[in-house]
Tab-separated table of C-alpha atoms and ligand atoms in Angstrom:
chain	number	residue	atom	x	y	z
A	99	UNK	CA	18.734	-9.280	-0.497
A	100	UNK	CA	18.461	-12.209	-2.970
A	101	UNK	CA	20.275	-12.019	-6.489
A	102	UNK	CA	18.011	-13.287	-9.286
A	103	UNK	CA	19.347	-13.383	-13.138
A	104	UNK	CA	17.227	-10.992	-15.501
A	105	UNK	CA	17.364	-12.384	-19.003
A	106	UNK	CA	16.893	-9.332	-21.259
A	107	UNK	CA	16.120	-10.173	-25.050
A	108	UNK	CA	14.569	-8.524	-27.680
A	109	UNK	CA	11.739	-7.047	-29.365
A	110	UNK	CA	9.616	-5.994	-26.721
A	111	UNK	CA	11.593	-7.878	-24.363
A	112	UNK	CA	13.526	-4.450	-22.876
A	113	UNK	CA	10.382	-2.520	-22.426
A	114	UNK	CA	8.252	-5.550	-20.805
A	115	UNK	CA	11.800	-5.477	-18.784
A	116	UNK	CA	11.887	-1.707	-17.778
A	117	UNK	CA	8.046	-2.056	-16.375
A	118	UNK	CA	8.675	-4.985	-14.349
A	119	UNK	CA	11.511	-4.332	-13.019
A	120	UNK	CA	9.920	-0.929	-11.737
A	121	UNK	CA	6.972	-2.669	-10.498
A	122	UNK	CA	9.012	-5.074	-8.259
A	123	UNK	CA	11.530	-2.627	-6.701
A	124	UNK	CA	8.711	-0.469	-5.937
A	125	UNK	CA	7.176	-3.234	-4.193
A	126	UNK	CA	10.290	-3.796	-1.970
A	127	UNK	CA	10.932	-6.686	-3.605
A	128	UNK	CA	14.112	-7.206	-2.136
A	129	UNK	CA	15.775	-8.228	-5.608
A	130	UNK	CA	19.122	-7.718	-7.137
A	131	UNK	CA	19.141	-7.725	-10.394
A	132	UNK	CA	21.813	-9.991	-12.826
A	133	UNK	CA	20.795	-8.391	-15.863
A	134	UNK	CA	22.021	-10.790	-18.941
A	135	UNK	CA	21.477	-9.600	-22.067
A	136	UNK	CA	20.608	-12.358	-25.068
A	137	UNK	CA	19.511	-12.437	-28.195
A	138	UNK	CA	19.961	-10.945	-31.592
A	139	UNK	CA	21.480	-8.168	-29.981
A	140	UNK	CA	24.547	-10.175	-28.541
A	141	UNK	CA	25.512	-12.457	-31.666
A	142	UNK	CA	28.028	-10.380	-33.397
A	143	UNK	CA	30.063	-9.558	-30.197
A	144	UNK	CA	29.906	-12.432	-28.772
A	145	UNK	CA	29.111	-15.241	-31.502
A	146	UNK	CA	25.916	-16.780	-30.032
A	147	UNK	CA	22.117	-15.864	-29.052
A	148	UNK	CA	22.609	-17.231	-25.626
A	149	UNK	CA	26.143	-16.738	-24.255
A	150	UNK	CA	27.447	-19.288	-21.510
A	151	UNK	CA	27.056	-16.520	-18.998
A	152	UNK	CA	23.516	-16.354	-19.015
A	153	UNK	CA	23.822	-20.530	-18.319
A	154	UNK	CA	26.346	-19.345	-15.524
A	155	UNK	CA	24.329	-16.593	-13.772
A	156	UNK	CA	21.051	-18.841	-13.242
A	157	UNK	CA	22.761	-21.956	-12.254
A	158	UNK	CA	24.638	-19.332	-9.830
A	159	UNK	CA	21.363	-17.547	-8.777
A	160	UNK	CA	18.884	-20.814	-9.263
A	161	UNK	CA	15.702	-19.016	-10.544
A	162	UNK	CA	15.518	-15.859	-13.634
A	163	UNK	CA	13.181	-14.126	-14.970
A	164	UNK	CA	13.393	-13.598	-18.954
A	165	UNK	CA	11.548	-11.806	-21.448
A	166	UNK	CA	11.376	-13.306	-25.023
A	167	UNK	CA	14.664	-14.086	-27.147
A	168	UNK	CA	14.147	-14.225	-30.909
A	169	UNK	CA	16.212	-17.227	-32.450
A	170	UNK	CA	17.376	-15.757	-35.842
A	171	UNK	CA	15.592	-18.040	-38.986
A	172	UNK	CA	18.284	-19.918	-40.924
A	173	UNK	CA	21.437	-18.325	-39.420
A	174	UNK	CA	22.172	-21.965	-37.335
A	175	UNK	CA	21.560	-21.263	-34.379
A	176	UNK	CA	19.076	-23.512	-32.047
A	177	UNK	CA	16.349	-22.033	-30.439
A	178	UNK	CA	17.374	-20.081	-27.363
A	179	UNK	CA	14.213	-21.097	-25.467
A	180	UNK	CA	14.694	-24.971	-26.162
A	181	UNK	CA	18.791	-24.876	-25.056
A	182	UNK	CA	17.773	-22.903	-21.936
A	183	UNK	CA	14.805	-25.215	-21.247
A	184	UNK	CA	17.546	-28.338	-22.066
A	185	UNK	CA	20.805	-27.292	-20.442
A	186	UNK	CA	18.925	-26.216	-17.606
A	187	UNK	CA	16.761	-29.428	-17.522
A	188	UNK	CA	13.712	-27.573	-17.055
A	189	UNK	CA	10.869	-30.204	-17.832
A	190	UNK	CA	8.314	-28.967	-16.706
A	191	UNK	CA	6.322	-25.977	-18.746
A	192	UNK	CA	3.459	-24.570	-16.655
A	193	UNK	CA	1.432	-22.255	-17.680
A	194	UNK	CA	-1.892	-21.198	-15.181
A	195	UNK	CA	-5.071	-19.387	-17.695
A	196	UNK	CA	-7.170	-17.438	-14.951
A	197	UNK	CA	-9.348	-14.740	-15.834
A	198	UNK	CA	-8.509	-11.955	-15.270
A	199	UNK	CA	-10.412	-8.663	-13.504
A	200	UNK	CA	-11.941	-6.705	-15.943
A	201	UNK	CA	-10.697	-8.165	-18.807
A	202	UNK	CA	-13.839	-9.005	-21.118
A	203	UNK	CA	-12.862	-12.364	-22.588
A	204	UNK	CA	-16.128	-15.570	-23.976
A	205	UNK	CA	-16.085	-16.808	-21.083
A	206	UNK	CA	-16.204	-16.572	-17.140
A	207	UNK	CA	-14.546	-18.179	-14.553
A	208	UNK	CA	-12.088	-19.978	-16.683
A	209	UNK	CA	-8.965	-21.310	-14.155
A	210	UNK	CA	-7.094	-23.808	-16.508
A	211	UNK	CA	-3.335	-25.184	-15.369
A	212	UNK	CA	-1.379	-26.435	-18.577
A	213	UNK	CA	1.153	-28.568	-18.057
A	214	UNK	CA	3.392	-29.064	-20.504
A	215	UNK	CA	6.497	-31.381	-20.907
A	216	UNK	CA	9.461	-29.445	-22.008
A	217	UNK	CA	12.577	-31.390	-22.990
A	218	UNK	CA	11.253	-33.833	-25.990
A	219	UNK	CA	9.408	-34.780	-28.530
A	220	UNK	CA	9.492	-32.596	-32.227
A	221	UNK	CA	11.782	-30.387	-29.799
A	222	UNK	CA	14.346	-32.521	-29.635
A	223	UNK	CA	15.635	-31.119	-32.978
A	224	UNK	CA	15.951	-34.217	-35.299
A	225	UNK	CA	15.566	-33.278	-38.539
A	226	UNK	CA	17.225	-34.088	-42.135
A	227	UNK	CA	16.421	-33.165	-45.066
A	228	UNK	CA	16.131	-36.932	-47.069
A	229	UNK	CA	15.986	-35.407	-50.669
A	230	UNK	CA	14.959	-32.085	-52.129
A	231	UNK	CA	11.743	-32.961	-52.198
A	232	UNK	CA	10.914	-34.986	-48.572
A	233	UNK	CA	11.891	-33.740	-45.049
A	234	UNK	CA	11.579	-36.016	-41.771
A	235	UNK	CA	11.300	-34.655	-38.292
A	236	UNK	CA	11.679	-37.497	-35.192
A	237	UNK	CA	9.204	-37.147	-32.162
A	238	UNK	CA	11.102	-38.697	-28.844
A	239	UNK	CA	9.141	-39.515	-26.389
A	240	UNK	CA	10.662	-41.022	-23.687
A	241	UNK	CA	9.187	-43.411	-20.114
A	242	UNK	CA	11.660	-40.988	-17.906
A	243	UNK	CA	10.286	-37.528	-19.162
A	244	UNK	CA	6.779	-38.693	-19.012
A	245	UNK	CA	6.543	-39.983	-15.899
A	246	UNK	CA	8.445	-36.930	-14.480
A	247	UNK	CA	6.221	-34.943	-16.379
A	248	UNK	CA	3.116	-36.848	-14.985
A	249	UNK	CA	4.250	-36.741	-11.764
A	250	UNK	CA	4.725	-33.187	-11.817
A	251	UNK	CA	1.284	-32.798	-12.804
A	252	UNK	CA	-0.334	-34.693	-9.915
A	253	UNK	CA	1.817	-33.492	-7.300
A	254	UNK	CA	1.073	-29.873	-8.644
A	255	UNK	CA	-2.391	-30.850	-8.662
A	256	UNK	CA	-2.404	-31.842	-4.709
A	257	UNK	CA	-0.802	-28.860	-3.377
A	258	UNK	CA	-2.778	-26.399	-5.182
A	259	UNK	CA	-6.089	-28.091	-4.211
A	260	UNK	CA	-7.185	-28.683	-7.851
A	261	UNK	CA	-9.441	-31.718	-8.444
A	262	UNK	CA	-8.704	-33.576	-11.684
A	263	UNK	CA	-5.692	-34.025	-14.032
A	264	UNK	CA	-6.428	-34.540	-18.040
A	265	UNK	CA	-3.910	-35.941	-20.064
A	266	UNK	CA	-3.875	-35.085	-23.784
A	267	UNK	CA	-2.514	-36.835	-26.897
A	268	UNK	CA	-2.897	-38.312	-29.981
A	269	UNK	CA	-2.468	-41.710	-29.104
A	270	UNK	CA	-4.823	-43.417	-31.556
A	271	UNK	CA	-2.448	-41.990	-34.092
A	272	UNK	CA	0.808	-41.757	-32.665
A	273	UNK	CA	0.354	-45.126	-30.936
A	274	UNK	CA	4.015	-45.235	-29.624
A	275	UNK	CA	5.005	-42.112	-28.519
A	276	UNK	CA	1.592	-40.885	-27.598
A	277	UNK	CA	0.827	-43.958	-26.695
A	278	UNK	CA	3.502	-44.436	-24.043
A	279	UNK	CA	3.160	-40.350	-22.584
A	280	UNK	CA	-0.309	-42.099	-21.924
A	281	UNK	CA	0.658	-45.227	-20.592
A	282	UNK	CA	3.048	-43.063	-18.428
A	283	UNK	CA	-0.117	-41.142	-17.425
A	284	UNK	CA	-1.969	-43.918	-16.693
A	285	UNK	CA	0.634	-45.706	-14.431
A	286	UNK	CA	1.907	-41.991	-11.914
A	287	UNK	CA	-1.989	-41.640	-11.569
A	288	UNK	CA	-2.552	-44.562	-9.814
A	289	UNK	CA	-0.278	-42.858	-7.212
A	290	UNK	CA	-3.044	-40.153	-6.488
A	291	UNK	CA	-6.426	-41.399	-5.859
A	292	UNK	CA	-7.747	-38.301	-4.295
A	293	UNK	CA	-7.036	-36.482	-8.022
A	294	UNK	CA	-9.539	-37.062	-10.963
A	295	UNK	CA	-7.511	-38.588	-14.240
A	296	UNK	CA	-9.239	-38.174	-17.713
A	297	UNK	CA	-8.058	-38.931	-21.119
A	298	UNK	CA	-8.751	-37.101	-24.298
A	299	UNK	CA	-7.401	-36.556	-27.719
A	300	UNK	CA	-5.970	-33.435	-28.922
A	301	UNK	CA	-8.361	-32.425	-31.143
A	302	UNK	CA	-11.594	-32.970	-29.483
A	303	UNK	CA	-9.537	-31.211	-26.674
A	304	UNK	CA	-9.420	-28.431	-28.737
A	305	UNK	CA	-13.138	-27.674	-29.419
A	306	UNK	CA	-13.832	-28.439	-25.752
A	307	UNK	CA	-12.021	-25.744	-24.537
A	308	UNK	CA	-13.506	-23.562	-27.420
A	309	UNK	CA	-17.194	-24.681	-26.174
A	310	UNK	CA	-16.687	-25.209	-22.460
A	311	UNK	CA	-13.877	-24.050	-21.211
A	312	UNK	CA	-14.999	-24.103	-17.980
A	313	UNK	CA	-15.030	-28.141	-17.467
A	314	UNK	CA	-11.144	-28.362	-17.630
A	315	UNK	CA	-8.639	-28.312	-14.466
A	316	UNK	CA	-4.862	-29.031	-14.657
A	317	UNK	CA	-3.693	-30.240	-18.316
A	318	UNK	CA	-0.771	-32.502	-19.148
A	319	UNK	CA	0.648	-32.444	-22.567
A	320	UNK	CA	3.611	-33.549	-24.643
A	321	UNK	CA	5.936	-30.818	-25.701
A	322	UNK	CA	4.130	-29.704	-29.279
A	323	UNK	CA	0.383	-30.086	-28.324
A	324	UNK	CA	1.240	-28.057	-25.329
A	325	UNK	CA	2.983	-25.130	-26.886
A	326	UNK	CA	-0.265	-25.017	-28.976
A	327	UNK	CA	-3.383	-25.751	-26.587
A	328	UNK	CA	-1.481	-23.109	-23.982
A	329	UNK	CA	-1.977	-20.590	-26.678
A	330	UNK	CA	-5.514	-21.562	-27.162
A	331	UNK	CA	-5.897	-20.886	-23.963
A	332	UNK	CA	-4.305	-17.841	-23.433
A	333	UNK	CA	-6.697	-16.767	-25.987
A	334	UNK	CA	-9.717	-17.969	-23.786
A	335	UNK	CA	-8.336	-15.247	-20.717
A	336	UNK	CA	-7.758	-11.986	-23.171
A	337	UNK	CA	-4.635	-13.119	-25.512
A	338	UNK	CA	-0.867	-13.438	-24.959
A	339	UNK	CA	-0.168	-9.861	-23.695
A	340	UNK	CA	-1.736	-11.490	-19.786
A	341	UNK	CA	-0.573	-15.374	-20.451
A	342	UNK	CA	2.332	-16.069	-17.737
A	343	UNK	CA	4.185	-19.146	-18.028
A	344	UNK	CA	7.295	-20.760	-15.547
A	345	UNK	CA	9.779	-23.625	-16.991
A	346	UNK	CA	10.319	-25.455	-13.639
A	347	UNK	CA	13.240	-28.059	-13.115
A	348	UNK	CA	14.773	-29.911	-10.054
A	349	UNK	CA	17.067	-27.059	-9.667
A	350	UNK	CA	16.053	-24.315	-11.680
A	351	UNK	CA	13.415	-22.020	-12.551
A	352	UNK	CA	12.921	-19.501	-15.540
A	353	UNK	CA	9.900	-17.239	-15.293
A	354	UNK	CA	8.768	-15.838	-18.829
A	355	UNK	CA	5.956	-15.179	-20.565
A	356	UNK	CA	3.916	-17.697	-23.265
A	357	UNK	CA	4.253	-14.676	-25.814
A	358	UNK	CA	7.549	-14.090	-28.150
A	359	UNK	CA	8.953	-11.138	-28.755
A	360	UNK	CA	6.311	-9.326	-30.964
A	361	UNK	CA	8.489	-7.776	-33.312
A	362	UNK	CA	5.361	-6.030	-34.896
A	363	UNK	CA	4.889	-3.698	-31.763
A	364	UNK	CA	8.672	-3.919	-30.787
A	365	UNK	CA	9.844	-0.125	-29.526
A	366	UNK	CA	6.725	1.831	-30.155
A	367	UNK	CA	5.717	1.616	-26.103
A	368	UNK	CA	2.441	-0.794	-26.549
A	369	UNK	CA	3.348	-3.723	-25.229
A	370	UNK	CA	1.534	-5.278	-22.010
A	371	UNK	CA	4.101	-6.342	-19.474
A	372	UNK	CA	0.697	-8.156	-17.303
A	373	UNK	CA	2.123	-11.472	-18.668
A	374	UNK	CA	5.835	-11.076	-17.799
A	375	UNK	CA	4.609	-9.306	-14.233
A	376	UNK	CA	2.204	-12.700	-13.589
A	377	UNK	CA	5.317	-14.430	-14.292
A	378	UNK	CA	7.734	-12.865	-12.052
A	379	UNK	CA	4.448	-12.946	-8.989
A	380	UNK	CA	4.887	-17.099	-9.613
A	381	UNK	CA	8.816	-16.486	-9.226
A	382	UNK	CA	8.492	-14.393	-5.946
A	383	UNK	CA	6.237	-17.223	-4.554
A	384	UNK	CA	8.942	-19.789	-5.934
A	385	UNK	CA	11.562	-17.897	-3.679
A	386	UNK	CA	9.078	-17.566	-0.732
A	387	UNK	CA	8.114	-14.195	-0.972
A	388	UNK	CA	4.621	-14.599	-1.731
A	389	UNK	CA	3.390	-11.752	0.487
A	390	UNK	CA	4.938	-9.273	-2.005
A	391	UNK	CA	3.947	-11.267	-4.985
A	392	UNK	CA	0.187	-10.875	-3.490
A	393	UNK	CA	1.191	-7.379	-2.999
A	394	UNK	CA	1.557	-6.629	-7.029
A	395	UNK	CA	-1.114	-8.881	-7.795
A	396	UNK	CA	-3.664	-6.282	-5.898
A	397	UNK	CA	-2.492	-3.648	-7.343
A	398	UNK	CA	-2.374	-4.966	-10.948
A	399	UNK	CA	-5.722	-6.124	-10.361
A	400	UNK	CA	-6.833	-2.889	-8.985
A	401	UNK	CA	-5.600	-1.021	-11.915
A	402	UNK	CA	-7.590	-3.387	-14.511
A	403	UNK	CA	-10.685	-3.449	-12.043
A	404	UNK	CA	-10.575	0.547	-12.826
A	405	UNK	CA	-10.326	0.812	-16.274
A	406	UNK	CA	-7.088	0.412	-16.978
A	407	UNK	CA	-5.691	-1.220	-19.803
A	408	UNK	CA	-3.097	-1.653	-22.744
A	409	UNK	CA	-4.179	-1.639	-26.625
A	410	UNK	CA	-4.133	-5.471	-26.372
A	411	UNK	CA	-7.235	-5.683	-24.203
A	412	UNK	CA	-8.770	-2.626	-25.554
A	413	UNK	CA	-7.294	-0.124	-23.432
A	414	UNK	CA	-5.522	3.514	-24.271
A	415	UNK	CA	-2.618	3.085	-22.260
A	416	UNK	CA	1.193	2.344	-23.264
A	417	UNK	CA	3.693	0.131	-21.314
A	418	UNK	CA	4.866	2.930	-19.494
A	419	UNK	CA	1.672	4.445	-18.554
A	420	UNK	CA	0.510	1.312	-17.628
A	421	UNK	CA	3.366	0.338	-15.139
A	422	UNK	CA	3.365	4.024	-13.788
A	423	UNK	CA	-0.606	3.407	-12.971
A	424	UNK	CA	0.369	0.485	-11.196
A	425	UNK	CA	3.276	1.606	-9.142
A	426	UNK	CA	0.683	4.248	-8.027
A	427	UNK	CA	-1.847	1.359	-6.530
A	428	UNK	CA	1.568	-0.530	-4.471
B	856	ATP	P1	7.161	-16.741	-31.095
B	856	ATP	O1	7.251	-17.639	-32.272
B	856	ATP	O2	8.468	-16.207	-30.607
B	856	ATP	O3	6.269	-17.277	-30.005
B	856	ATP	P2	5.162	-15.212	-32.490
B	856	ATP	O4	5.503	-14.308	-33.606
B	856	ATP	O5	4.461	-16.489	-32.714
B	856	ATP	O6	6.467	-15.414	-31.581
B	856	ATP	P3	4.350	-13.284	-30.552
B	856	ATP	O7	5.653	-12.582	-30.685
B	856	ATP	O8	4.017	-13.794	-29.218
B	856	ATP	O9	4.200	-14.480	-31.519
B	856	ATP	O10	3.195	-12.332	-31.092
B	856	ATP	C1	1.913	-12.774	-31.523
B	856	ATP	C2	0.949	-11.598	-31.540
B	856	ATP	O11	0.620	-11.246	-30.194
B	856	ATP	C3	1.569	-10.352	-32.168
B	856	ATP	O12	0.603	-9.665	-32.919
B	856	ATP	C4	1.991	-9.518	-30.981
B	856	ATP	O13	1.986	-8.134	-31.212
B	856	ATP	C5	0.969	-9.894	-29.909
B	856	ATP	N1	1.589	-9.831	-28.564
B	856	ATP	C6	2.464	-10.714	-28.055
B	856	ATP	N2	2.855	-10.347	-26.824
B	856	ATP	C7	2.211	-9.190	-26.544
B	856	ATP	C8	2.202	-8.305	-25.413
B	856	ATP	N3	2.941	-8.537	-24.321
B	856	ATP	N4	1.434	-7.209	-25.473
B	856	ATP	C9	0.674	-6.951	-26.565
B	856	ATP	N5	0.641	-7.745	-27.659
B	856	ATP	C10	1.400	-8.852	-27.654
């Protein structure tokens, strides 16, 4: 039995949580659970969002899966998902759009891999306030992260048979830090002749993927335009209730969802836990169990293929209904 850190935060975080838990022990996962709570929840007892436990646990246990933490708004405290993604190293962001079955969505046959880099740029946090009335923000972009980055990109690109890689900036404006992700991109692609490289600028990216979706592949992003374009396209593939994400390091993975915690359907059972289950399928094939991770994919596939669905995609059914429909097709 392999131990894997749970990462419990709030909003709909505990019901997403419940459901996939259910889902994998049904499905003889073989999985025990380090359930870490984090969050809102744990400030006041124990003075921070994201306690060094939960740091402890997944270095201890080497992959997690986490539902979304909400980082309280002018109480001081850094976002939880940026110190995880930094103390852990995890610098690479990678988020696969597929269609799914069933889901009505623009367009067909959409199968886009974002990459995105996680450690820098308007992440890193550097911001002061110069006088009451101006406000700067530094972008770091650094030769190290890109090129890691970049490399991860191709190298995902190989083993997963996909054809091109397109990196995306704004490097007519941002001519140094843009300009060097791209030189970055530029250089590591070299490295893989077999793989496609295009270049294209963040906007025009943008209403591309609105208009033809269907002519992208693997994307590679700095931090910002990534968090963005990934929920662009989690819109193309039926919104961010089915959107799975994975922040991948050397030694450490954390499985989670693109979405936050949706405080605005928190506790009233609607919340689609497809995301945070395609998640936890990518960490089950990231511990090499991928014949059970196929096993929940089939039957969450089933259960849209027949009709089945949360409010998010149109559908009736709560969380719980939901999950129960798919434990019934394991
Ligand atoms: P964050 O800044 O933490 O990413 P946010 O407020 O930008 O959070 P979300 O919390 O992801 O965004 O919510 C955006 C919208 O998507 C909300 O209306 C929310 O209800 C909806 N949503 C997000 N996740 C789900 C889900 N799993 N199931 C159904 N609806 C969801």
């Amino acid at each position: 039995m392999r131990e894997i850190t749970f990462i419990k935060g709030d909003g709909i975080g505990p019901e997403i949580a419940d459901s996939v838990i259910a889902i994998l022990d049904k499905a003889g996962a073989d999985i025990s659970w380090d359930i870490q709570a984090a969050g809102e929840a744990v400030i006041e007892k124990e003075g921070s969002p994201l306690p060094q436990r939960v740091f402890d646990s997944v270095k201890k246990n080497k992959a997690a899966i986490k539902t979304p933490v909400t980082t309280p708004i002018g109480k001081g405290f850094r976002s939880v998902n940026v110190q995880l993604r930094k103390e852990l190293d995890l610098y690479a962001n990678l988020r696969p759009c597929c269609n799914l079955p069933n889901v009505k969505t623009r367009y067909n046959d959409v199968d886009i891999v974002v990459v995105r880099e996680n450690t820098e740029d308007l992440y890193a946090g550097i911001e002061r306030q110069i006088d009451n009335d101006t406000a700067e923000s530094i972008k770091i972009i650094t030769r190290k992260a890109s090129e890691r980055i970049a490399e991860f990109a191709f190298d995902y690109a190989v083993k997963n048979n996909r054809k091109e890689v397109c990196v995306v900036t704004k490097a007519n404006i941002c001519k140094l830090s843009d300009g060097l992700f791209l030189d970055c991109a530029r250089n590591v692609s070299r490295n893989y002749p077999q793989i496609n490289f295009r270049e294209i600028l963040v906007d025009n990216c943008c209403m591309q993927l609105v208009q033809n979706p269907n002519q992208f592949d693997v994307l590679l992003l700095p931090n910002l335009y990534g968090d963005i374009v990934s929920d662009l396209c989690a819109g193309l593939i039926g919104g961010l209730g089915v959107a799975q994400g994975a922040n991948i390091g050397k030694d450490y993975a954390v499985f989670e969802p693109v979405h936050g915690s949706a405080p605005d359907i928190a506790g009233m059972n609607k919340a689609n836990p497809t995301a945070i289950l395609m998640s936890s399928v990518e960490m089950l094939n990231y511990i090499g169990n991928s014949e059970c991770g196929d096993k929940i994919k089939k039957a969450l596939f089933k259960t849209l293929n027949d009709g089945i669905m949360t409010a998010d995609l149109g559908g009736n059914y709560s969380c719980t209904e939901f999950t129960k429909q798919i434990v019934a097709r394991l």
